[in-house]
Amino acid sequence: MNTQMFCFQCEQTAGCKGCTGAAGVCGKTADVSALQDQLTGALIGLARAVDASPDSSENASRLIIRGLFTTITNVNFNEETLRSLIAEVHQEKKRLVPDCGDCGSPCGRTSDYDMAKIWQADVDVRSLKSRILFGIRGMAAYAYHAEVLGYSDRDVNYFFIKALFALGEDWGMDELLPIVLETGEVNFKCMELLDRANTETYGNPSPVTVPLTVEKGPFIVITGHDLFDLKQLLEQTEDKGINIYTHGEMLPAHAYPELKKYPHLKGNFGTAWQNQQKEFANLPAPILFTTNCLMPPKDSYKDRVFTTEVVSYPEVVHIGEDKDFTPVIQKALELGGFDEDTAFTGINGGTTVTTGFGHNTVLSVADQVIKAVKKGSIRHFFLVGGCDGARAGRNYYTEFVKKVPADSVILTLACGKYRFNDLDLGTIDGLPRLMDMGQCNDAYSAIRVALALAEAFGCGVNELPLSMVFSWYEQKAVCILLTLLHLGIKNIRLGPTLPAFLSPNVLAYLVENYQIAPTTTPEDDLKEILGIEE
């Protein structure tokens, strides 16, 4: 295609301005980027056709959700599958409005949208439209995982159509800003939906200690967010002498009763996604990617990588909708695993990690938490979580957690926790000081806990002794941030850099109305949060 790309949707975008030229920092080519833009433009056309058609369908909603999920950073690098999905979108649009293409007076409403109109728009319009687009991309991942388990919500599905429609309109800041905030509102409902889907399907998570040692013999590493794929893999490997290890955002699966009951779900391998090219290089086992974050696999282990769902990479074996993991199982048996038990550690040298502190668990000891706060044993809560990444400066989060006073509790979630989740921080009045609440979508758990504590103390969330310090990388972090803003939560610290798609005026709005701020240094941020004077 010989195209030049423009993409600034992730935290590591080149120069904190945007990836241009032949390839992006994530590894996608300019051609893949162009196809993702074409897919997005086709989805905008489909959304407008759905809006115009009396015969809008559930199939269109599913297609929109799948298409948006496909364009998230580090999900799909495959030109062939992108072209196929674009064709599906066109076919669905033709089915909904069959005479549109033959119209003698074309209105242009349902045509594929040219994404250059956004990327080249007024800087503030571009900023707000980007927040909407990246927000619904992140939300689409959550809606997709819920849908796999048979859970959907008409209001959530309709909002995808509404938001895409807005992206195709020639609107200014006054019309776009309410859509930005509504994205956060609807994402809260979507996260609640996924939480219900997961807990009603697999049970309420409970705290569990997960070893980092890999036992001898054949094994499979599974990464990503999709618990359904893990369940299928566990069923298909039962009694086959193959152990299963989680990686990245799959770690919280160990806490669900219907998953941890399988004795061959053994432990966790590796750390966060950005270390995979090093950690997978000499691994005598296959790796199954169920969602992002897939980095372009190196030749040294490419034949051991398998993808499923919307994840795709050229020349990598893809497991289709039938969920027959036989190729993965055969590869595990062929490679044989380690000859003896092999001990690994976390970034800080720890040999185990804990997880499973969802809202059900934390709220079950709410009386104990409230008592500890009232008597002064717990001075402050810190929610330190979000995406990890490779950009310099992310050691901030490790140092921040190490420097948090001993009378404070740290809640964490998402893969950013791998910076510090193997630290032994001890307990306060029998409560662990470090509580892993789960995946990025489990920000819903953190919000539930915060709202419950605010009610118990008879104050607003912003009056609680609670501070939020987030790292971000991709679009799911964007929709979570919008949810927090929708709930009126202020004084959020965000790093290691602020999003490139924030225009100066939009940033000024966030600072003025929500007091959002960039991270600085652990020492200075802690002094300001805790009111420590020099």
XYZ file of C-alpha atoms in Angstrom, residues 1-447:
447
model
C 0.000 0.000 0.000
C 3.048 2.263 0.540
C 1.283 4.464 3.081
C 2.435 6.852 5.779
C 0.814 6.301 9.140
C -0.410 8.558 11.883
C -1.277 7.031 15.247
C -1.130 8.482 18.750
C -3.509 6.253 20.665
C -1.008 4.650 23.077
C 1.307 6.060 25.735
C 4.487 5.047 23.906
C 3.658 6.922 20.718
C 6.797 8.327 19.122
C 8.101 11.512 20.716
C 4.900 11.765 22.782
C 3.365 13.247 19.620
C 2.450 10.455 17.219
C 3.844 7.537 15.235
C 4.420 8.432 11.596
C 6.382 6.918 8.759
C 6.674 3.211 8.001
C 5.844 1.682 11.401
C 4.653 2.452 14.895
C 6.386 1.903 18.208
C 4.032 -1.042 18.860
C 5.348 -2.771 15.745
C 2.370 -2.372 13.430
C 3.207 -1.293 9.909
C 1.832 1.765 8.162
C -0.274 -0.568 5.999
C -1.825 -2.201 9.065
C -2.452 1.229 10.561
C -4.174 2.344 7.361
C -6.366 -0.754 7.362
C -7.315 -0.122 10.988
C -8.338 3.388 9.982
C -10.325 1.950 7.088
C -12.018 -0.472 9.469
C -12.880 2.361 11.849
C -14.244 4.423 8.975
C -16.340 1.454 7.844
C -17.680 1.034 11.388
C -18.731 4.690 11.430
C -20.576 4.092 8.157
C -22.205 0.971 9.587
C -23.265 2.824 12.740
C -24.929 5.498 10.638
C -26.627 2.830 8.539
C -27.896 1.117 11.692
C -29.223 4.447 12.894
C -31.033 4.905 9.580
C -32.364 1.367 9.309
C -35.561 0.071 10.894
C -33.986 -3.393 10.763
C -30.927 -2.791 12.901
C -29.612 -6.060 14.257
C -27.717 -7.667 17.084
C -25.264 -8.857 14.453
C -24.345 -5.250 13.671
C -23.697 -4.561 17.364
C -21.490 -7.629 17.687
C -19.598 -6.623 14.557
C -19.061 -3.090 15.847
C -17.752 -4.383 19.175
C -15.417 -6.881 17.479
C -14.189 -4.276 15.015
C -13.410 -1.711 17.686
C -11.645 -4.323 19.836
C -9.528 -5.319 16.829
C -8.081 -1.799 16.570
C -6.779 -1.637 20.158
C -2.990 -1.376 20.425
C -1.126 -4.714 20.215
C -4.165 -6.782 19.197
C -4.104 -7.305 15.427
C -1.123 -6.964 13.102
C -2.605 -8.993 10.255
C -3.591 -7.269 6.997
C -5.536 -10.309 5.813
C -7.843 -10.506 8.831
C -8.366 -6.742 8.801
C -9.443 -6.808 5.165
C -11.785 -9.692 5.914
C -13.372 -7.779 8.786
C -13.811 -4.663 6.641
C -15.613 -6.816 4.078
C -17.894 -8.175 6.824
C -18.773 -4.631 7.871
C -19.587 -3.660 4.297
C -21.731 -6.759 3.850
C -23.709 -6.045 7.021
C -24.258 -2.446 5.964
C -25.478 -3.602 2.564
C -27.882 -6.013 4.258
C -29.315 -3.295 6.488
C -29.699 -0.668 3.763
C -29.635 -2.677 0.517
C -30.569 0.186 -1.794
C -28.082 2.689 -0.365
C -25.381 2.034 -2.932
C -27.810 2.483 -5.844
C -29.296 5.726 -4.558
C -29.519 8.420 -7.220
C -29.085 11.154 -4.631
C -26.338 9.887 -2.303
C -26.378 11.624 1.069
C -23.012 10.311 2.234
C -24.397 9.421 5.659
C -23.581 5.734 5.440
C -20.404 5.955 3.394
C -17.149 4.827 4.976
C -15.790 7.750 6.935
C -12.388 9.192 6.065
C -10.427 9.126 9.345
C -8.109 11.846 8.019
C -10.959 14.233 8.801
C -10.331 13.524 12.490
C -6.533 13.400 12.420
C -6.397 16.692 10.477
C -9.219 18.425 12.354
C -8.977 21.435 14.655
C -6.732 20.388 17.539
C -9.489 20.536 20.172
C -12.002 18.684 18.021
C -9.357 16.069 17.248
C -8.618 15.739 20.957
C -12.238 15.203 21.972
C -13.016 12.844 19.094
C -9.883 10.865 19.937
C -11.010 10.498 23.547
C -14.377 9.209 22.363
C -12.856 6.818 19.831
C -10.144 5.450 22.098
C -12.616 5.227 24.969
C -15.093 3.102 23.024
C -12.269 0.946 21.721
C -11.339 0.125 25.300
C -14.976 -0.365 26.290
C -15.461 -2.706 23.330
C -12.940 -5.110 24.850
C -15.021 -5.337 28.031
C -18.278 -5.707 26.101
C -16.694 -8.422 23.978
C -15.586 -10.495 26.990
C -19.028 -10.177 28.575
C -20.716 -11.168 25.321
C -18.589 -14.320 25.093
C -20.179 -15.384 28.380
C -23.677 -14.558 27.142
C -24.039 -11.143 28.772
C -24.934 -7.979 26.894
C -26.704 -4.695 27.508
C -28.802 -2.852 24.930
C -27.865 0.568 26.292
C -24.157 -0.265 26.086
C -24.522 -1.643 22.563
C -26.502 1.388 21.434
C -23.894 3.767 22.797
C -21.258 2.322 20.489
C -23.544 3.313 17.606
C -24.206 6.744 19.112
C -20.511 7.452 19.685
C -19.473 6.301 16.212
C -22.242 8.439 14.730
C -20.878 11.458 16.628
C -17.380 10.834 15.244
C -18.765 11.215 11.732
C -20.478 14.504 12.470
C -18.978 17.957 11.979
C -19.434 18.893 15.637
C -17.556 21.301 17.855
C -16.441 21.116 21.468
C -19.858 21.926 22.940
C -21.472 18.951 21.196
C -18.560 16.548 21.679
C -17.759 17.091 25.360
C -21.039 15.540 26.614
C -20.295 12.441 24.478
C -16.830 12.213 26.055
C -18.309 12.204 29.564
C -21.102 9.826 28.533
C -18.419 7.401 27.378
C -17.243 7.198 30.984
C -20.794 6.746 32.253
C -21.573 3.909 29.844
C -18.206 2.263 30.458
C -19.062 2.026 34.157
C -22.192 0.082 33.188
C -20.101 -2.055 30.827
C -17.529 -2.873 33.536
C -20.370 -3.747 35.899
C -21.785 -6.049 33.213
C -18.451 -7.831 32.775
C -17.977 -8.134 36.543
C -21.388 -9.817 36.781
C -20.611 -12.061 33.820
C -17.321 -13.212 35.363
C -18.571 -13.700 38.917
C -21.837 -15.419 37.966
C -19.906 -17.727 35.640
C -16.781 -18.437 37.673
C -17.710 -17.394 41.234
C -16.485 -14.520 43.380
C -12.687 -14.193 43.497
C -11.021 -14.852 46.817
C -7.429 -14.124 47.885
C -4.869 -16.666 46.738
C -1.079 -16.912 46.746
C 0.290 -17.802 43.320
C 3.734 -19.413 42.928
C 6.181 -18.253 40.281
C 7.948 -21.620 39.982
C 7.306 -23.676 36.842
C 7.168 -27.414 37.533
C 8.975 -29.889 35.306
C 7.159 -31.362 32.350
C 4.978 -30.038 29.523
C 3.154 -26.763 30.089
C 1.299 -23.956 28.328
C 1.456 -20.237 29.091
C -1.797 -18.345 28.527
C -1.914 -14.571 28.484
C -4.528 -11.868 28.057
C -7.890 -11.171 29.675
C -10.342 -13.774 28.389
C -11.301 -16.168 31.196
C -13.509 -18.173 28.825
C -10.484 -19.172 26.745
C -8.634 -20.250 29.887
C -11.603 -22.381 30.955
C -11.677 -24.108 27.555
C -7.935 -24.720 27.712
C -8.158 -26.158 31.234
C -10.917 -28.537 30.157
C -9.035 -29.690 27.063
C -5.766 -30.292 28.932
C -7.310 -32.137 31.872
C -5.534 -35.459 32.579
C -3.077 -34.905 29.728
C -0.040 -34.253 31.930
C 0.149 -30.614 30.843
C 0.283 -27.786 33.373
C -1.125 -24.324 32.721
C 0.539 -21.056 33.764
C -0.955 -17.610 33.514
C 0.890 -14.567 32.243
C 0.187 -10.837 32.367
C -3.465 -9.907 32.831
C -4.486 -13.570 33.170
C -2.964 -13.760 36.683
C -6.260 -12.888 38.489
C -7.853 -16.062 37.054
C -6.285 -17.996 39.937
C -8.750 -16.342 42.311
C -11.966 -17.598 40.664
C -13.387 -20.803 42.250
C -14.469 -22.354 38.942
C -10.981 -21.903 37.511
C -8.691 -22.594 40.442
C -10.439 -25.932 41.047
C -8.366 -27.372 38.206
C -5.203 -28.798 39.831
C -3.140 -28.300 36.677
C -3.607 -24.505 36.857
C -0.279 -24.242 38.607
C 1.038 -20.697 38.810
C 2.143 -17.582 36.953
C 5.016 -17.191 34.520
C 6.722 -13.937 33.642
C 5.845 -10.352 34.327
C 4.111 -7.653 32.282
C 3.515 -7.726 28.535
C 6.433 -5.549 27.458
C 8.947 -8.161 28.697
C 7.541 -11.008 26.596
C 10.158 -10.923 23.827
C 12.857 -11.591 26.421
C 10.861 -13.942 28.660
C 9.479 -16.094 25.827
C 12.748 -16.363 23.878
C 13.914 -19.692 25.355
C 10.668 -20.958 26.846
C 10.157 -24.710 26.149
C 6.393 -24.256 25.865
C 3.721 -22.672 23.665
C 2.130 -19.308 24.476
C -1.558 -18.648 23.820
C -2.628 -15.027 23.332
C -6.309 -14.458 24.087
C -6.228 -10.635 23.838
C -3.669 -7.871 23.787
C -0.895 -7.223 24.446
C 0.841 -9.113 21.662
C 4.262 -7.847 20.678
C 5.598 -8.887 17.267
C 7.036 -12.333 18.071
C 10.689 -12.920 17.304
C 11.709 -15.746 14.989
C 13.253 -17.556 17.958
C 9.815 -18.343 19.380
C 7.303 -17.424 16.658
C 6.474 -21.096 16.040
C 5.425 -21.378 19.697
C 2.934 -18.488 19.601
C -0.777 -19.133 19.103
C -3.575 -16.583 18.919
C -7.345 -16.694 19.318
C -10.350 -14.356 19.354
C -9.528 -11.039 17.621
C -5.763 -11.344 18.162
C -3.884 -12.045 14.948
C -0.372 -11.929 13.578
C 0.889 -13.026 10.135
C 2.186 -16.615 9.931
C 1.093 -17.399 13.497
C -1.359 -20.273 14.084
C -4.799 -18.925 14.956
C -7.363 -20.915 16.954
C -10.815 -20.244 15.534
C -14.281 -20.061 17.016
C -14.408 -23.821 17.555
C -11.832 -23.340 20.342
C -10.002 -26.522 19.446
C -6.678 -26.043 21.203
C -5.218 -29.292 19.861
C -2.326 -27.511 18.047
C -1.337 -25.801 21.312
C -1.561 -29.062 23.248
C 0.509 -30.929 20.663
C 3.177 -28.224 20.746
C 3.352 -28.446 24.550
C 3.839 -32.212 24.420
C 6.411 -31.862 21.634
C 8.493 -29.281 23.526
C 8.270 -31.163 26.813
C 8.795 -28.239 29.172
C 11.622 -27.994 31.703
C 13.544 -31.092 32.800
C 13.196 -30.045 36.440
C 11.265 -27.568 38.518
C 12.488 -24.083 37.577
C 12.179 -21.195 39.989
C 11.480 -17.704 38.674
C 11.065 -14.449 40.551
C 9.226 -11.200 40.155
C 10.971 -7.942 39.341
C 11.897 -7.416 42.994
C 13.005 -10.991 43.686
C 9.787 -12.341 45.192
C 8.867 -15.976 44.581
C 5.074 -15.623 44.910
C 2.381 -13.035 44.216
C -1.132 -12.670 45.599
C -4.372 -11.767 43.866
C -8.124 -12.040 44.396
C -9.010 -8.939 46.410
C -12.145 -8.088 44.446
C -14.907 -5.898 45.803
C -16.730 -8.880 47.312
C -13.662 -9.809 49.382
C -12.726 -6.288 50.448
C -16.278 -5.299 51.358
C -16.650 -8.492 53.395
C -14.079 -7.036 55.825
C -15.321 -3.446 55.531
C -16.009 -3.244 59.270
C -12.411 -4.230 59.960
C -11.143 -1.652 57.476
C -13.331 1.123 58.907
C -12.245 0.276 62.446
C -8.568 0.413 61.433
C -9.087 3.831 59.852
C -10.978 5.245 62.819
C -8.359 4.157 65.348
C -5.549 5.470 63.151
C -3.938 2.172 62.139
C -4.643 2.968 58.489
C -3.854 6.553 57.579
C -4.312 6.427 53.804
C -5.306 4.256 50.849
C -3.455 4.401 47.541
C -4.839 2.929 44.331
C -1.678 2.379 42.296
C -2.505 0.575 39.095
C -2.986 0.621 35.370
C -1.064 -0.485 32.312
C 2.632 -1.220 32.278
C 4.929 -0.316 29.412
C 8.522 0.027 28.324
C 8.983 3.792 28.397
C 11.641 5.056 30.801
C 10.200 6.452 34.002
C 7.916 3.587 34.957
C 10.205 2.678 37.853
C 8.353 5.572 39.473
C 5.586 3.144 40.469
C 7.962 0.683 42.123
C 9.651 3.437 44.095
C 6.328 5.051 44.970
C 5.002 1.828 46.505
C 8.255 1.216 48.384
C 8.101 4.709 49.861
C 4.418 4.630 50.878
C 4.306 4.865 54.704
C 3.776 1.641 56.644
C 0.401 2.873 57.921
C -1.065 2.922 54.390
C -2.805 0.292 52.241
C -2.110 -0.124 48.530
C -4.820 -1.339 46.181
C -3.666 -2.327 42.723
C -4.952 -3.738 39.441
C -3.954 -4.334 35.816
C -0.473 -5.258 34.605
C 1.203 -2.193 36.114
C 1.220 -4.148 39.380
C 4.059 -6.336 38.104
C 6.371 -3.462 39.016
C 5.798 -4.206 42.718
C 3.383 -7.095 43.302
C 6.111 -9.461 44.511
C 7.069 -7.121 47.365
C 6.265 -8.275 50.902
C 4.645 -5.205 52.466
C 3.255 -6.948 55.528
C -0.116 -6.312 57.170
C -2.041 -3.739 59.194
C -4.332 -5.177 61.883
C -4.487 -8.446 59.973
C -5.201 -6.744 56.635
C -2.601 -7.117 53.863
C -1.075 -3.794 52.887
C -0.985 -4.803 49.208
C -4.256 -5.988 47.648
C -4.391 -6.993 43.977
C -7.947 -6.373 42.768
C -7.484 -8.020 39.374
C -7.438 -7.049 35.707
C -7.822 -3.550 34.291
C -11.596 -3.999 34.022
C -11.607 -4.720 37.753
C -11.257 -0.993 38.260
C -14.978 -1.531 38.812
C -14.076 -3.325 42.062
C -11.931 -0.417 43.201
C -14.742 2.020 42.437
